[in-house]
CSV table of C-alpha atoms (C1' of nucleotides) in Angstrom, one decimal:
chain,number,residue,atom,x,y,z
A,1,MET,CA,0.2,0.2,-0.2
A,2,TYR,CA,1.1,3.6,-0.9
A,3,SER,CA,0.0,6.7,1.1
A,4,LEU,CA,-0.5,10.0,-0.6
A,5,ILE,CA,0.2,13.1,2.1
A,6,ASP,CA,-1.4,16.1,1.1
A,7,CYS,CA,-1.1,19.7,3.0
A,8,ASN,CA,-4.4,21.3,3.2
A,9,ASN,CA,-4.5,25.0,1.7
A,10,PHE,CA,-0.5,24.9,2.9
A,11,TYR,CA,1.0,28.1,1.7
A,12,ALA,CA,-2.3,29.6,3.4
A,13,SER,CA,-1.7,26.9,6.2
A,14,CYS,CA,1.2,28.6,7.1
A,15,GLU,CA,0.4,32.3,7.3
A,16,ARG,CA,-2.3,30.5,10.0
A,17,VAL,CA,0.4,29.0,12.4
A,18,PHE,CA,2.1,31.8,13.1
A,19,ASN,CA,-0.8,34.4,12.9
A,20,PRO,CA,-4.0,32.8,14.9
A,21,SER,CA,-6.3,35.8,14.0
A,22,LEU,CA,-6.4,34.6,10.9
A,23,ARG,CA,-8.4,31.4,12.0
A,24,ASN,CA,-11.6,30.9,9.7
A,25,LYS,CA,-11.0,33.9,7.4
A,26,PRO,CA,-10.1,34.1,3.7
A,27,ILE,CA,-6.8,34.2,3.0
A,28,VAL,CA,-4.8,34.3,-0.3
A,29,VAL,CA,-0.8,34.3,-1.0
A,30,LEU,CA,-0.2,36.1,-4.3
A,31,SER,CA,3.2,35.0,-6.5
A,32,ASN,CA,6.1,37.1,-7.0
A,33,ASN,CA,5.6,40.5,-7.9
A,34,ASP,CA,1.9,40.3,-5.9
A,35,GLY,CA,1.1,39.0,-9.7
A,36,CYS,CA,-1.1,36.0,-9.5
A,37,VAL,CA,-3.1,34.1,-6.7
A,38,ILE,CA,-1.3,31.1,-5.7
A,39,ALA,CA,-3.0,29.7,-2.5
A,40,ARG,CA,-7.0,30.0,-1.0
A,41,SER,CA,-8.1,29.5,1.8
A,42,ASN,CA,-11.1,27.0,2.0
A,43,GLU,CA,-12.9,30.4,3.0
A,44,ALA,CA,-11.1,32.1,-0.1
A,45,LYS,CA,-12.4,29.5,-2.5
A,46,LYS,CA,-15.7,29.8,-1.7
A,47,LEU,CA,-15.8,33.6,-2.4
A,48,GLY,CA,-14.6,32.0,-6.3
A,49,ILE,CA,-11.5,33.7,-6.4
A,50,PRO,CA,-10.0,31.2,-9.3
A,51,MET,CA,-6.4,29.7,-8.9
A,52,GLY,CA,-3.7,31.8,-10.6
A,53,ALA,CA,-6.1,35.1,-10.8
A,54,PRO,CA,-4.7,37.7,-11.5
A,55,ALA,CA,-4.4,40.1,-8.4
A,56,PHE,CA,-5.3,43.5,-10.2
A,57,GLN,CA,-8.2,42.3,-11.2
A,58,TYR,CA,-9.4,40.6,-7.7
A,59,GLN,CA,-8.9,44.5,-5.5
A,60,SER,CA,-12.5,44.9,-4.9
A,61,VAL,CA,-13.3,41.5,-4.1
A,62,PHE,CA,-10.5,41.6,-1.5
A,63,ARG,CA,-11.7,44.5,-0.8
A,64,ARG,CA,-15.3,44.0,0.3
A,65,HIS,CA,-14.7,40.3,1.9
A,66,ASP,CA,-11.9,41.2,4.1
A,67,VAL,CA,-9.6,39.2,2.2
A,68,LYS,CA,-6.0,38.7,3.7
A,69,VAL,CA,-3.2,39.2,1.4
A,70,PHE,CA,-0.3,38.1,1.7
A,71,SER,CA,3.2,38.2,-0.9
A,72,ALA,CA,4.8,34.8,-1.0
A,73,ASN,CA,6.9,34.0,1.4
A,74,PHE,CA,8.9,30.5,0.4
A,75,HIS,CA,11.8,30.9,2.7
A,76,LEU,CA,9.0,30.4,5.7
A,77,TYR,CA,7.3,27.7,3.4
A,78,GLY,CA,10.1,25.9,2.6
A,79,ASP,CA,10.8,25.4,6.1
A,80,MET,CA,7.5,24.7,7.5
A,81,SER,CA,7.4,21.8,4.6
A,82,HIS,CA,10.8,20.6,6.5
A,83,ARG,CA,9.2,19.8,9.7
A,84,VAL,CA,6.2,18.2,7.7
A,85,MET,CA,8.0,16.1,6.0
A,86,ASN,CA,10.9,15.1,8.5
A,87,ILE,CA,7.2,13.8,10.9
A,88,LEU,CA,5.9,11.6,8.2
A,89,SER,CA,9.8,10.1,7.2
A,90,ASN,CA,9.0,8.9,10.6
A,91,TYR,CA,6.0,6.9,9.2
A,92,SER,CA,7.5,4.4,6.3
A,93,PRO,CA,11.5,3.8,5.4
A,94,VAL,CA,10.7,4.7,1.9
A,95,SER,CA,9.3,8.0,1.3
A,96,GLU,CA,9.0,10.3,-2.1
A,97,ILE,CA,8.7,14.3,-1.6
A,98,TYR,CA,6.4,14.6,-4.2
A,99,SER,CA,6.7,18.8,-4.2
A,100,ILE,CA,6.4,21.4,-1.0
A,101,ASP,CA,3.2,20.2,0.5
A,102,GLU,CA,3.2,16.4,-1.0
A,103,CYS,CA,4.8,13.0,-0.2
A,104,PHE,CA,4.1,9.5,-1.0
A,105,LEU,CA,5.1,6.8,1.4
A,106,SER,CA,5.4,3.3,0.8
A,107,LEU,CA,3.9,1.3,3.3
A,108,HIS,CA,5.3,-2.2,1.6
A,109,GLY,CA,5.0,-5.0,4.6
A,110,MET,CA,4.0,-3.3,6.5
A,111,ASN,CA,1.3,-5.3,9.1
A,112,ILE,CA,-0.6,-1.7,10.2
A,113,ASP,CA,-4.5,-0.5,10.2
A,114,HIS,CA,-3.8,1.6,7.5
A,115,TYR,CA,-6.7,4.2,8.4
A,116,LYS,CA,-5.8,4.5,11.6
A,117,TYR,CA,-2.0,5.1,10.6
A,118,GLY,CA,-3.0,7.9,8.4
A,119,LEU,CA,-5.4,9.5,11.6
A,120,ASP,CA,-2.1,9.1,13.2
A,121,MET,CA,-0.5,11.1,11.1
A,122,VAL,CA,-2.8,13.4,11.0
A,123,GLU,CA,-2.7,14.5,14.6
A,124,LYS,CA,1.0,14.3,14.9
A,125,VAL,CA,1.3,16.8,12.4
A,126,ILE,CA,-1.3,19.7,13.4
A,127,LYS,CA,-0.3,18.9,16.5
A,128,TRP,CA,3.6,19.5,16.7
A,129,THR,CA,3.4,22.4,13.2
A,130,GLY,CA,0.2,23.6,13.3
A,131,ILE,CA,-0.7,22.4,8.9
A,132,PRO,CA,-3.7,20.6,8.7
A,133,ILE,CA,-3.0,17.5,6.0
A,134,SER,CA,-5.2,14.7,4.6
A,135,VAL,CA,-3.7,11.4,4.2
A,136,GLY,CA,-4.9,8.6,1.2
A,137,THR,CA,-3.8,5.3,1.4
A,138,ALA,CA,-4.1,2.6,-1.7
A,139,PRO,CA,-2.8,0.0,-3.1
A,140,THR,CA,-1.2,2.1,-6.1
A,141,LYS,CA,0.3,5.9,-6.1
A,142,ALA,CA,-2.3,6.7,-8.5
A,143,LEU,CA,-5.3,5.4,-6.7
A,144,ALA,CA,-3.4,6.8,-3.2
A,145,LYS,CA,-3.9,10.5,-4.9
A,146,VAL,CA,-7.5,9.7,-5.5
A,147,ALA,CA,-7.8,8.7,-2.0
A,148,ASN,CA,-6.7,11.6,-0.8
A,149,ARG,CA,-9.4,13.5,-2.2
A,150,ILE,CA,-11.9,12.2,-0.7
A,151,ALA,CA,-10.0,12.5,2.7
A,152,LYS,CA,-10.2,15.8,1.6
A,153,LYS,CA,-13.3,16.6,0.4
A,154,PHE,CA,-15.0,14.7,3.2
A,155,PRO,CA,-13.2,15.6,6.4
A,156,GLN,CA,-16.2,15.0,8.5
A,157,THR,CA,-16.6,11.2,7.8
A,158,THR,CA,-13.1,10.5,6.9
A,159,ASN,CA,-11.1,12.8,9.6
A,160,GLY,CA,-8.8,13.4,7.2
A,161,SER,CA,-8.0,9.2,6.3
A,162,TYR,CA,-9.4,7.4,3.9
A,163,VAL,CA,-8.1,4.5,2.6
A,164,ILE,CA,-9.1,2.1,-0.7
A,165,ASP,CA,-8.7,-1.3,-0.1
A,166,SER,CA,-11.2,-3.1,-1.8
A,167,GLU,CA,-12.8,-3.6,-5.4
A,168,GLU,CA,-16.2,-1.9,-4.4
A,169,LYS,CA,-14.1,1.4,-3.1
A,170,ARG,CA,-11.8,1.6,-5.1
A,171,ILE,CA,-15.1,1.2,-8.4
A,172,LYS,CA,-16.9,3.8,-6.2
A,173,ALA,CA,-14.3,6.2,-5.8
A,174,LEU,CA,-13.4,5.9,-9.9
A,175,LYS,CA,-17.1,6.5,-10.6
A,176,TRP,CA,-17.4,9.7,-8.4
A,177,LEU,CA,-14.2,11.3,-10.0
A,178,PRO,CA,-14.5,13.5,-12.7
A,179,ILE,CA,-12.1,12.8,-15.6
A,180,GLU,CA,-10.2,15.8,-15.9
A,181,ASP,CA,-9.4,15.6,-12.1
A,182,VAL,CA,-7.6,12.3,-12.4
A,183,TRP,CA,-3.3,13.3,-11.1
A,184,GLY,CA,-1.8,12.9,-14.7
A,185,ILE,CA,-4.6,14.1,-17.1
A,186,GLY,CA,-4.4,16.8,-18.5
A,187,ARG,CA,-6.0,19.6,-20.5
A,188,GLN,CA,-5.2,17.9,-24.0
A,189,ASN,CA,-5.7,14.3,-22.6
A,190,ALA,CA,-8.4,15.5,-20.8
A,191,LYS,CA,-10.0,16.7,-24.5
A,192,LYS,CA,-9.3,13.5,-26.3
A,193,LEU,CA,-10.9,11.4,-23.4
A,194,PHE,CA,-13.8,14.1,-23.7
A,195,ALA,CA,-14.4,13.3,-27.6
A,196,GLN,CA,-14.7,9.2,-26.0
A,197,GLY,CA,-17.2,9.8,-24.2
A,198,VAL,CA,-15.0,9.8,-21.2
A,199,LYS,CA,-16.3,11.7,-18.3
A,200,LYS,CA,-15.4,9.8,-14.9
A,201,ALA,CA,-12.0,7.6,-13.8
A,202,TYR,CA,-13.8,5.0,-14.2
A,203,ASP,CA,-14.6,5.1,-17.9
A,204,PHE,CA,-11.1,5.8,-18.9
A,205,THR,CA,-10.3,2.7,-17.2
A,206,GLU,CA,-12.7,0.9,-19.2
A,207,MET,CA,-10.9,2.5,-22.1
A,208,PRO,CA,-9.1,-0.4,-24.6
A,209,GLU,CA,-5.2,-0.6,-23.8
A,210,SER,CA,-4.3,0.2,-27.4
A,211,TRP,CA,-6.0,3.3,-27.8
A,212,VAL,CA,-4.9,4.8,-24.3
A,213,LEU,CA,-1.2,3.6,-25.5
A,214,LYS,CA,-1.6,5.3,-28.8
A,215,HIS,CA,-3.4,8.3,-27.8
A,216,MET,CA,-1.6,8.4,-24.5
A,217,THR,CA,1.9,7.5,-25.2
A,218,ILE,CA,3.4,4.7,-22.4
A,219,VAL,CA,1.8,7.3,-19.9
A,220,GLY,CA,-1.0,7.2,-20.3
A,221,LEU,CA,-1.3,3.6,-20.3
A,222,ARG,CA,0.5,3.2,-16.7
A,223,LEU,CA,-1.7,5.3,-15.1
A,224,GLN,CA,-4.3,3.4,-16.7
A,225,LYS,CA,-3.0,0.2,-14.8
A,226,ASP,CA,-2.4,2.2,-11.7
A,227,LEU,CA,-5.6,3.4,-11.6
A,228,LYS,CA,-7.1,-0.4,-12.1
A,229,GLY,CA,-4.8,-1.4,-8.9
A,230,ILE,CA,-1.8,-2.8,-11.0
A,231,PRO,CA,0.7,-0.5,-9.4
A,232,SER,CA,3.1,0.6,-12.7
A,233,ILE,CA,4.0,4.6,-10.9
A,234,ASP,CA,7.0,3.4,-8.9
A,235,MET,CA,8.6,5.9,-6.2
A,236,GLU,CA,11.0,8.0,-7.2
A,237,THR,CA,13.6,8.4,-4.1
A,238,GLU,CA,16.5,10.3,-5.9
A,239,GLU,CA,17.1,13.4,-3.7
A,240,LYS,CA,19.0,15.3,-6.2
A,241,LYS,CA,17.6,17.6,-8.5
A,242,GLN,CA,18.0,17.3,-12.7
A,243,SER,CA,17.8,20.3,-13.7
A,244,ILE,CA,17.7,24.0,-11.1
A,245,SER,CA,16.6,27.0,-12.3
A,246,THR,CA,16.3,30.4,-11.4
A,247,THR,CA,13.7,32.8,-13.2
A,248,ARG,CA,11.8,36.1,-12.7
A,249,THR,CA,9.3,38.2,-14.1
A,250,PHE,CA,10.9,42.1,-13.2
A,251,ASP,CA,8.5,44.3,-11.5
A,252,ARG,CA,9.3,46.8,-14.6
A,253,ASP,CA,10.5,46.9,-18.1
A,254,TYR,CA,14.4,46.7,-18.5
A,255,ASP,CA,16.0,48.7,-21.0
A,256,ASN,CA,19.4,48.6,-20.6
A,257,PHE,CA,22.1,45.6,-21.2
A,258,GLU,CA,23.4,46.3,-17.5
A,259,ASP,CA,20.4,46.4,-15.7
A,260,VAL,CA,19.4,42.9,-17.6
A,261,LYS,CA,23.3,41.9,-17.3
A,262,GLU,CA,22.8,42.3,-13.4
A,263,ARG,CA,20.0,40.0,-12.9
A,264,VAL,CA,21.3,37.3,-14.9
A,265,VAL,CA,24.6,37.5,-12.4
A,266,ALA,CA,22.1,37.2,-9.6
A,267,PHE,CA,20.1,34.4,-11.4
A,268,THR,CA,23.2,32.2,-12.0
A,269,THR,CA,24.3,32.7,-8.3
A,270,LEU,CA,21.4,31.2,-6.9
A,271,SER,CA,21.4,28.6,-9.5
A,272,ALA,CA,25.0,27.8,-8.7
A,273,GLU,CA,24.6,27.9,-4.7
A,274,LYS,CA,21.6,25.4,-5.0
A,275,LEU,CA,23.8,23.2,-6.9
A,276,ARG,CA,26.7,22.8,-4.9
A,277,ASN,CA,24.0,22.5,-1.8
A,278,GLN,CA,23.3,19.4,-4.1
A,279,ASN,CA,27.5,18.4,-4.3
A,280,SER,CA,26.5,18.2,-8.2
A,281,LEU,CA,28.6,19.7,-11.3
A,282,CYS,CA,26.9,21.3,-14.6
A,283,ASN,CA,27.5,20.3,-17.7
A,284,VAL,CA,24.8,22.6,-19.4
A,285,LEU,CA,23.6,25.7,-19.4
A,286,ASN,CA,20.4,27.4,-20.4
A,287,LEU,CA,19.2,31.1,-20.6
A,288,PHE,CA,16.3,33.1,-21.7
A,289,VAL,CA,15.4,36.4,-22.2
A,290,GLU,CA,11.7,37.7,-22.5
A,291,THR,CA,9.4,40.7,-23.3
A,292,ASN,CA,6.1,41.4,-22.1
A,293,ARG,CA,3.6,38.9,-23.4
A,294,PHE,CA,0.6,41.0,-22.7
A,295,LYS,CA,1.5,43.9,-24.2
A,296,GLU,CA,-0.1,44.1,-27.1
A,297,THR,CA,1.2,47.3,-28.5
A,298,GLU,CA,4.9,45.8,-28.4
A,299,THR,CA,6.3,43.0,-31.0
A,300,TYR,CA,6.6,39.8,-28.1
A,301,TYR,CA,10.1,38.5,-28.1
A,302,TYR,CA,11.4,35.5,-26.2
A,303,LYS,CA,15.2,33.9,-27.5
A,304,SER,CA,17.0,31.0,-25.0
A,305,ILE,CA,20.5,29.8,-26.0
A,306,GLN,CA,21.8,26.4,-24.4
A,307,LEU,CA,25.9,26.7,-24.0
A,308,LYS,CA,27.3,22.9,-23.5
A,309,LEU,CA,30.3,23.9,-21.3
A,310,PRO,CA,33.5,23.0,-21.8
A,311,PHE,CA,34.0,21.4,-18.4
A,312,SER,CA,31.8,20.6,-15.9
A,313,THR,CA,31.6,23.1,-12.5
A,314,SER,CA,30.0,24.6,-9.8
A,315,SER,CA,31.8,27.6,-9.4
A,316,THR,CA,30.1,31.1,-9.7
A,317,ILE,CA,32.7,32.9,-10.8
A,318,GLU,CA,33.2,30.2,-13.7
A,319,LEU,CA,29.2,29.5,-14.7
A,320,VAL,CA,28.5,33.8,-14.3
A,321,ALA,CA,31.0,34.0,-16.7
A,322,PHE,CA,29.3,31.8,-19.4
A,323,ALA,CA,25.8,33.1,-18.9
A,324,VAL,CA,27.0,36.8,-19.3
A,325,MET,CA,28.6,35.4,-22.6
A,326,GLY,CA,25.3,33.5,-23.4
A,327,LEU,CA,23.2,36.9,-23.2
A,328,LYS,CA,25.1,38.7,-25.3
A,329,HIS,CA,24.0,37.0,-27.9
A,330,ILE,CA,20.1,36.7,-27.2
A,331,TYR,CA,20.2,40.6,-26.2
A,332,HIS,CA,19.1,42.8,-28.5
A,333,ASP,CA,19.1,46.6,-27.8
A,334,HIS,CA,15.7,48.9,-28.4
A,335,LEU,CA,13.2,46.1,-26.3
A,336,HIS,CA,12.4,46.1,-23.3
A,337,TYR,CA,12.6,42.8,-21.1
A,338,LYS,CA,10.4,41.5,-18.7
A,339,LYS,CA,11.6,38.3,-17.6
A,340,VAL,CA,14.8,36.1,-17.8
A,341,GLY,CA,15.7,33.0,-16.6
A,342,VAL,CA,18.7,30.6,-15.7
A,343,THR,CA,19.0,27.1,-15.9
A,344,LEU,CA,21.5,24.6,-15.2
A,345,SER,CA,21.1,20.6,-15.9
A,346,HIS,CA,23.1,17.6,-17.1
A,347,PHE,CA,24.8,17.0,-13.3
A,348,VAL,CA,27.5,14.8,-12.5
A,349,ASP,CA,28.4,14.2,-8.8
A,350,ALA,CA,31.2,16.9,-7.7
A,351,ASN,CA,32.7,14.1,-5.7
A,352,CYS,CA,33.2,11.6,-8.6
A,353,HIS,CA,33.7,13.3,-12.1
A,354,GLN,CA,36.1,12.5,-14.8
A,355,PRO,CA,38.3,15.5,-15.8
A,356,SER,CA,38.6,16.7,-18.6
A,357,LEU,CA,41.9,16.1,-20.8
A,358,PHE,CA,41.9,19.5,-22.2
A,359,PHE,CA,39.8,22.0,-20.5
A,360,ASN,CA,38.8,22.3,-16.1
A,361,SER,CA,37.2,24.1,-13.5
A,362,ASP,CA,39.8,26.5,-11.6
A,363,PRO,CA,40.1,24.0,-8.9
A,364,LYS,CA,41.0,27.4,-6.9
A,365,HIS,CA,37.2,27.8,-6.7
A,366,LYS,CA,36.3,25.1,-4.9
A,367,GLU,CA,37.9,25.9,-1.4
A,368,LEU,CA,36.7,29.8,-2.1
A,369,MET,CA,33.3,28.8,-3.1
A,370,ARG,CA,33.2,26.3,0.2
A,371,VAL,CA,34.0,29.7,2.2
A,372,ILE,CA,31.4,31.8,0.6
A,373,ASP,CA,28.8,29.4,1.0
A,374,LYS,CA,29.8,29.0,4.5
A,375,ILE,CA,29.8,33.0,5.0
A,376,ASN,CA,26.6,32.9,3.1
A,377,GLY,CA,24.7,30.4,4.9
A,378,THR,CA,26.0,31.6,8.6
A,379,TYR,CA,25.3,35.6,8.5
A,380,GLN,CA,23.0,37.2,6.0
A,381,HIS,CA,22.8,35.7,2.7
A,382,ASN,CA,24.7,37.2,0.2
A,383,VAL,CA,27.2,38.9,2.4
A,384,VAL,CA,29.7,38.2,0.0
A,385,ARG,CA,29.3,38.4,-3.6
A,386,LEU,CA,30.8,38.9,-7.0
A,387,ALA,CA,30.7,42.5,-7.9
A,388,GLY,CA,28.5,42.7,-11.0
A,389,MET,CA,25.5,41.7,-8.5
A,390,ASP,CA,23.5,44.0,-6.5
A,391,GLU,CA,22.4,43.9,-2.7
A,392,LYS,CA,19.0,42.8,-3.3
A,393,THR,CA,18.9,39.2,-5.3
A,394,PHE,CA,14.4,39.4,-5.5
A,395,LYS,CA,13.9,43.0,-6.6
A,396,MET,CA,9.8,42.7,-6.8
A,397,LYS,CA,6.6,44.3,-4.8
A,398,GLN,CA,6.0,42.5,-1.8
A,399,GLU,CA,4.0,44.5,-0.6
A,400,HIS,CA,2.3,42.1,2.0
A,401,LEU,CA,4.9,39.8,3.0
A,402,SER,CA,4.9,37.7,6.8
A,403,PRO,CA,7.9,37.7,8.4
A,404,ALA,CA,10.3,35.3,8.6
A,405,TYR,CA,9.1,33.8,11.8
A,406,THR,CA,10.9,30.6,11.8
A,407,THR,CA,14.2,31.0,9.3
A,408,ASN,CA,15.8,34.6,9.3
A,409,ILE,CA,17.5,35.8,12.6
A,410,ASN,CA,18.0,39.4,11.3
A,411,ASP,CA,14.3,39.8,10.2
A,412,VAL,CA,13.1,38.4,13.7
A,413,ILE,CA,15.2,41.1,15.4
A,414,GLU,CA,13.8,44.1,13.1
A,415,VAL,CA,10.4,42.7,13.6
A,416,ASN,CA,10.9,42.8,17.4
A,417,LEU,CA,12.2,46.5,17.3
B,1,DT,C1',-0.8,50.5,-14.5
B,2,DC,C1',-0.9,45.3,-12.6
B,3,DT,C1',-0.7,38.5,-14.9
B,4,DG,C1',4.8,33.0,-11.0
B,5,DG,C1',7.9,29.9,-10.5
B,6,DG,C1',10.5,25.5,-10.8
B,7,DG,C1',10.2,20.8,-12.0
B,8,DT,C1',9.7,15.7,-14.6
B,9,DC,C1',9.0,13.0,-18.2
B,10,DC,C1',8.2,11.6,-23.6
B,11,DT,C1',8.5,11.3,-28.5
B,12,DA,C1',9.3,12.0,-33.1
B,13,DG,C1',12.3,13.6,-36.5
B,14,DG,C1',17.3,14.8,-37.5
B,15,DA,C1',21.6,13.7,-37.7
B,16,DC,C1',24.9,9.8,-37.4
B,17,DC,C1',27.0,5.3,-38.0
B,18,DC,C1',27.9,0.9,-40.7
C,1,DT,C1',12.8,3.7,-64.6
C,2,DC,C1',15.0,1.7,-61.0
C,3,DT,C1',17.8,4.8,-55.7
C,4,DG,C1',18.5,-0.4,-48.7
C,5,DG,C1',18.4,-1.5,-44.2
C,6,DG,C1',18.4,-1.3,-39.5
C,7,DG,C1',20.2,0.8,-35.7
C,8,DT,C1',22.0,5.3,-31.8
C,9,DC,C1',22.4,8.9,-29.6
C,10,DC,C1',20.5,14.3,-29.4
C,11,DT,C1',17.7,17.7,-28.8
C,12,DA,C1',13.3,20.6,-29.1
C,13,DG,C1',8.9,21.0,-27.7
C,14,DG,C1',4.6,18.7,-25.5
C,15,DA,C1',2.6,17.2,-21.9
C,16,DC,C1',1.9,16.7,-17.3
C,17,DC,C1',3.1,18.0,-12.2
C,18,DC,C1',2.7,21.0,-7.7
DNA sequence: TCTGGGGTCCTAGGACCC
DNA sequence: TCTGGGGTCCTAGGACCC
C-alpha cells in the first residue's frame, strides 16, 4: 500500500500558523511581484477566487470580503515543509517528497491498520507543526491520490484519512471522480477523452489499452494500469534535482544591457548555490530573455540559448562568465525585457566525476566557493557576492510579506524592534 | 498600471553510424 | 525506370505536475 499525504491549502495554512487571528478568515497568497493568486484558504475558495487569478483583477473582491492578502514567503513555506516531511519520514523507510506540500510513503510489508495509521499522521502533524494534512492510502500511487482527494473533500466522515482497500471502494471512488481531476490527466488528454465519451475516472479504466497507448503514450497506459490497481508508477526516491532554475518576472521593464546583466548574474549565482548544495557539477547552462507577452502594443520577443560548457563546474565565477557570454548572444537593444531565467542541467556528482583532458574548472574556485557558502550561510545571505550583482537578490513588489518567523534571525530582530 | 516559478518525463525527427 | 536496411544518440518541444 501507498499513502499520499497532502497539506491542506499549504501556503495559506503556513501564514495561519503564526497568526491565529487569521483562523476562519479568507486568505490568499500571491505569486512573486504580487501577480497571481497561488494559494487560497477554504474561505477564499468559497468566495469564487480562482487559482492563478491576476491579483489586480480581484482587488475589489479582496476589499469587499476583507480577504487577508499575503506576498509569497517561500522561506517560511520551505521551512514548514521541512518540518512536516521530517515527521512523515518516521512513518516509513521509503518516502518520496513529491512537491513542497506532498509526500508519498510506501507502506509495503507493514502490518498496520491503514486508516488509523493515516489518522495518527494527521494528529501528529497538526499538533507538532500546526499544519492540517489529508492522507489517502491505496494499493497504487494513482489510487492513493484519489483516496487523498476523498479524505480532503469529506473531512467530517473521513477525519482526514481514507483508504481504498477493496474493489468496491475502488470502483465507487473512480465512478465519483471526474476524469479531468485525475492525476496525470491534463487539458489535452481530457479533451481527447471527452471526445470518446469518457466522463469519470472509471470510464477511463474501461478504455482499450491499445487506444490509450496510441493516444496517450506509455505514460497514459501506466496511469490506466495504476488506476486499475496494478502498480505501474514507481516511487522516486532520488533526492538530487536533475535541473535547477532561477527565473523571475521583473517589477518593471528593463531596457538596458547592464540592468539585465545584473539580474542574470544574480540568478546564476542563486542557481549555482543550489547546485553546490546538492554536491553536483553542471555541464549545460540554459538562458532565456523575454519581453512582456501581455503588451499588445509591442512585438513579443523570446529567445533562449543553450551553452554546453567545456568542463563540469559549480563555480559561480565560471558559470556567471558563461551566462553573460550567452546573454550577449540573445540580447537585442531597443526592447523592454520583463523576464529572464537561468537553468543549469546535465549534472555529475562532484565527488566522482571524470575531468577533461584539456579544460577544467579552476581548482582554486572549489575552496573559494566553500568559504563563500559558509559565510553566506552563517551570516546574512549574499554578504559575500560577485561585484556584478547588486545587493538585492530579489527586486520585486512584495507589499504583503509576512515575517520570516522561522528562518531569518535578522528579520525577527527587525520585527521585534 | 498590474498577469508566477520550478520541476519531470516522453517522443518525433534529425544526424549520424555501418 | 530503377536509388536499402537497420541501428544509436541527441534534442526541441510538448505534455504533465505542484
